[in-house]
Amino acid sequence: MSDKFLTSHTPVTLIRAGTIQPMIKEAEKAKWLTCSQFFGTMPNHRYIVAKDADHRVWEKIPQLVIEEVVNLYQQVGRK
């Protein structure tokens, strides 16, 4: 997959954990957040912040992840 690119033609949902991981250095947090938000708000993309969740969003808020996967399947199925 390293040679594949996600464009605005590909439906994408970026679910970001509300709790920023400690591996993201303090000096890099703002840049990382801006980059994540920009990617998630491109045309045909969605950006969601999973409040009160850490890196394992799928364990903390599984319903959110399930709903977004269903949403993406529905988008792809309409094309």
Short mmCIF file of N, CA and C in Angstrom, two decimals:
data_model
loop_
_atom_site.label_atom_id
_atom_site.label_comp_id
_atom_site.label_asym_id
_atom_site.label_seq_id
_atom_site.Cartn_x
_atom_site.Cartn_y
_atom_site.Cartn_z
N MET A 1 0.82 -1.20 0.00
CA MET A 1 0.00 0.00 0.00
C MET A 1 0.86 1.26 0.00
N SER A 2 2.16 1.14 0.20
CA SER A 2 2.99 2.33 0.31
C SER A 2 3.02 3.15 -0.97
N ASP A 3 2.64 2.56 -2.09
CA ASP A 3 2.62 3.32 -3.34
C ASP A 3 1.23 3.84 -3.69
N LYS A 4 0.27 3.69 -2.77
CA LYS A 4 -1.10 4.16 -2.99
C LYS A 4 -1.30 5.51 -2.30
N PHE A 5 -2.12 6.35 -2.91
CA PHE A 5 -2.38 7.67 -2.35
C PHE A 5 -3.88 7.86 -2.17
N LEU A 6 -4.26 8.46 -1.08
CA LEU A 6 -5.66 8.78 -0.83
C LEU A 6 -5.92 10.18 -1.36
N THR A 7 -6.79 10.27 -2.32
CA THR A 7 -7.12 11.56 -2.90
C THR A 7 -8.49 11.98 -2.39
N SER A 8 -8.94 13.14 -2.82
CA SER A 8 -10.27 13.60 -2.42
C SER A 8 -11.38 12.80 -3.11
N HIS A 9 -11.02 11.93 -4.05
CA HIS A 9 -12.01 11.06 -4.70
C HIS A 9 -12.29 9.80 -3.87
N THR A 10 -11.42 9.52 -2.92
CA THR A 10 -11.57 8.34 -2.07
C THR A 10 -12.27 8.75 -0.78
N PRO A 11 -13.42 8.15 -0.46
CA PRO A 11 -14.08 8.48 0.81
C PRO A 11 -13.20 8.04 1.98
N VAL A 12 -12.95 8.94 2.89
CA VAL A 12 -12.09 8.65 4.04
C VAL A 12 -12.71 9.26 5.29
N THR A 13 -12.66 8.53 6.38
CA THR A 13 -13.00 9.10 7.68
C THR A 13 -11.76 9.00 8.55
N LEU A 14 -11.32 10.12 9.06
CA LEU A 14 -10.20 10.15 10.00
C LEU A 14 -10.79 10.34 11.39
N ILE A 15 -10.64 9.33 12.22
CA ILE A 15 -11.10 9.42 13.60
C ILE A 15 -9.86 9.62 14.46
N ARG A 16 -9.79 10.80 15.06
CA ARG A 16 -8.64 11.13 15.91
C ARG A 16 -9.03 10.98 17.36
N ALA A 17 -8.15 10.37 18.13
CA ALA A 17 -8.39 10.23 19.56
C ALA A 17 -8.36 11.60 20.21
N GLY A 18 -9.24 11.80 21.16
CA GLY A 18 -9.27 13.06 21.90
C GLY A 18 -8.04 13.24 22.78
N THR A 19 -7.52 12.13 23.27
CA THR A 19 -6.31 12.16 24.10
C THR A 19 -5.10 11.95 23.19
N ILE A 20 -4.23 12.94 23.17
CA ILE A 20 -3.04 12.86 22.31
C ILE A 20 -2.01 11.94 22.97
N GLN A 21 -1.48 11.05 22.18
CA GLN A 21 -0.51 10.08 22.67
C GLN A 21 0.79 10.76 23.10
N PRO A 22 1.44 10.23 24.14
CA PRO A 22 2.69 10.84 24.61
C PRO A 22 3.83 10.75 23.60
N MET A 23 3.71 9.86 22.61
CA MET A 23 4.78 9.77 21.60
C MET A 23 4.82 11.03 20.71
N ILE A 24 3.73 11.80 20.69
CA ILE A 24 3.72 13.06 19.95
C ILE A 24 4.36 14.10 20.86
N LYS A 25 5.51 14.58 20.45
CA LYS A 25 6.23 15.56 21.27
C LYS A 25 5.45 16.86 21.37
N GLU A 26 5.59 17.52 22.48
CA GLU A 26 4.86 18.76 22.74
C GLU A 26 5.07 19.77 21.62
N ALA A 27 6.29 19.87 21.12
CA ALA A 27 6.60 20.83 20.05
C ALA A 27 5.95 20.45 18.72
N GLU A 28 5.51 19.20 18.58
CA GLU A 28 4.94 18.73 17.32
C GLU A 28 3.41 18.62 17.36
N LYS A 29 2.81 18.77 18.54
CA LYS A 29 1.36 18.55 18.69
C LYS A 29 0.53 19.45 17.77
N ALA A 30 0.81 20.73 17.77
CA ALA A 30 0.01 21.65 16.96
C ALA A 30 0.09 21.30 15.48
N LYS A 31 1.28 20.99 15.01
CA LYS A 31 1.46 20.63 13.60
C LYS A 31 0.73 19.32 13.28
N TRP A 32 0.83 18.35 14.18
CA TRP A 32 0.15 17.07 13.98
C TRP A 32 -1.36 17.25 13.95
N LEU A 33 -1.89 18.05 14.88
CA LEU A 33 -3.33 18.29 14.93
C LEU A 33 -3.81 19.01 13.67
N THR A 34 -3.07 20.01 13.24
CA THR A 34 -3.43 20.75 12.04
C THR A 34 -3.41 19.84 10.82
N CYS A 35 -2.39 19.02 10.70
CA CYS A 35 -2.28 18.09 9.58
C CYS A 35 -3.44 17.09 9.58
N SER A 36 -3.76 16.53 10.74
CA SER A 36 -4.86 15.58 10.85
C SER A 36 -6.18 16.23 10.45
N GLN A 37 -6.41 17.43 10.98
CA GLN A 37 -7.66 18.12 10.69
C GLN A 37 -7.76 18.47 9.21
N PHE A 38 -6.67 18.95 8.62
CA PHE A 38 -6.67 19.29 7.20
C PHE A 38 -7.00 18.06 6.34
N PHE A 39 -6.34 16.95 6.62
CA PHE A 39 -6.60 15.73 5.86
C PHE A 39 -8.06 15.30 5.99
N GLY A 40 -8.57 15.36 7.19
CA GLY A 40 -9.93 14.92 7.44
C GLY A 40 -11.01 15.84 6.89
N THR A 41 -10.67 17.07 6.56
CA THR A 41 -11.67 18.00 6.05
C THR A 41 -11.55 18.24 4.54
N MET A 42 -10.72 17.44 3.87
CA MET A 42 -10.65 17.52 2.41
C MET A 42 -11.99 17.08 1.83
N PRO A 43 -12.29 17.44 0.59
CA PRO A 43 -13.54 16.97 -0.02
C PRO A 43 -13.64 15.44 0.05
N ASN A 44 -14.84 14.96 0.37
CA ASN A 44 -15.11 13.53 0.45
C ASN A 44 -14.47 12.86 1.66
N HIS A 45 -13.93 13.65 2.58
CA HIS A 45 -13.34 13.13 3.80
C HIS A 45 -14.12 13.66 5.01
N ARG A 46 -14.05 12.92 6.11
CA ARG A 46 -14.66 13.37 7.37
C ARG A 46 -13.60 13.36 8.45
N TYR A 47 -13.70 14.30 9.37
CA TYR A 47 -12.78 14.42 10.49
C TYR A 47 -13.58 14.35 11.78
N ILE A 48 -13.27 13.37 12.61
CA ILE A 48 -14.01 13.18 13.85
C ILE A 48 -13.00 13.09 15.00
N VAL A 49 -13.29 13.82 16.07
CA VAL A 49 -12.48 13.71 17.28
C VAL A 49 -13.27 12.85 18.27
N ALA A 50 -12.67 11.74 18.65
CA ALA A 50 -13.30 10.83 19.61
C ALA A 50 -12.91 11.30 21.01
N LYS A 51 -13.73 12.16 21.57
CA LYS A 51 -13.45 12.71 22.89
C LYS A 51 -13.39 11.58 23.92
N ASP A 52 -12.57 11.76 24.90
CA ASP A 52 -12.41 10.78 25.99
C ASP A 52 -11.88 9.44 25.51
N ALA A 53 -11.24 9.41 24.37
CA ALA A 53 -10.65 8.16 23.87
C ALA A 53 -9.15 8.36 23.65
N ASP A 54 -8.41 7.28 23.87
CA ASP A 54 -7.00 7.32 23.56
C ASP A 54 -6.79 6.64 22.20
N HIS A 55 -5.61 6.17 21.94
CA HIS A 55 -5.28 5.58 20.64
C HIS A 55 -6.24 4.45 20.25
N ARG A 56 -6.74 3.72 21.19
CA ARG A 56 -7.62 2.58 20.92
C ARG A 56 -9.08 3.01 20.90
N VAL A 57 -9.39 3.88 19.96
CA VAL A 57 -10.76 4.39 19.83
C VAL A 57 -11.73 3.24 19.65
N TRP A 58 -11.37 2.23 18.89
CA TRP A 58 -12.25 1.10 18.60
C TRP A 58 -12.64 0.34 19.87
N GLU A 59 -11.82 0.42 20.93
CA GLU A 59 -12.17 -0.23 22.19
C GLU A 59 -12.98 0.69 23.09
N LYS A 60 -12.64 1.98 23.09
CA LYS A 60 -13.31 2.94 23.96
C LYS A 60 -14.69 3.34 23.46
N ILE A 61 -14.80 3.53 22.13
CA ILE A 61 -16.06 3.97 21.53
C ILE A 61 -16.33 3.14 20.28
N PRO A 62 -16.58 1.84 20.44
CA PRO A 62 -16.75 0.97 19.27
C PRO A 62 -17.91 1.39 18.38
N GLN A 63 -18.98 1.91 18.95
CA GLN A 63 -20.14 2.28 18.15
C GLN A 63 -19.78 3.37 17.14
N LEU A 64 -18.94 4.30 17.52
CA LEU A 64 -18.51 5.36 16.61
C LEU A 64 -17.78 4.76 15.40
N VAL A 65 -16.87 3.86 15.67
CA VAL A 65 -16.10 3.23 14.59
C VAL A 65 -17.02 2.41 13.69
N ILE A 66 -17.92 1.64 14.28
CA ILE A 66 -18.86 0.84 13.50
C ILE A 66 -19.71 1.73 12.59
N GLU A 67 -20.24 2.81 13.15
CA GLU A 67 -21.08 3.72 12.36
C GLU A 67 -20.30 4.33 11.20
N GLU A 68 -19.06 4.67 11.41
CA GLU A 68 -18.27 5.27 10.34
C GLU A 68 -17.91 4.25 9.26
N VAL A 69 -17.65 3.00 9.65
CA VAL A 69 -17.37 1.96 8.66
C VAL A 69 -18.62 1.73 7.81
N VAL A 70 -19.77 1.65 8.44
CA VAL A 70 -21.03 1.48 7.71
C VAL A 70 -21.25 2.66 6.77
N ASN A 71 -21.02 3.86 7.25
CA ASN A 71 -21.16 5.06 6.43
C ASN A 71 -20.27 5.00 5.19
N LEU A 72 -19.02 4.58 5.36
CA LEU A 72 -18.10 4.49 4.22
C LEU A 72 -18.56 3.43 3.22
N TYR A 73 -19.01 2.28 3.73
CA TYR A 73 -19.53 1.25 2.82
C TYR A 73 -20.73 1.76 2.03
N GLN A 74 -21.59 2.52 2.68
CA GLN A 74 -22.75 3.08 1.98
C GLN A 74 -22.32 4.06 0.90
N GLN A 75 -21.31 4.88 1.19
CA GLN A 75 -20.82 5.83 0.19
C GLN A 75 -20.24 5.11 -1.02
N VAL A 76 -19.46 4.10 -0.76
CA VAL A 76 -18.83 3.35 -1.86
C VAL A 76 -19.87 2.60 -2.65
N GLY A 77 -20.89 2.07 -1.97
CA GLY A 77 -21.95 1.33 -2.65
C GLY A 77 -22.80 2.17 -3.57
N ARG A 78 -22.86 3.49 -3.34
CA ARG A 78 -23.65 4.38 -4.20
C ARG A 78 -22.93 4.75 -5.47
N LYS A 79 -21.67 4.45 -5.56
CA LYS A 79 -20.90 4.88 -6.75
C LYS A 79 -20.83 3.81 -7.80
#
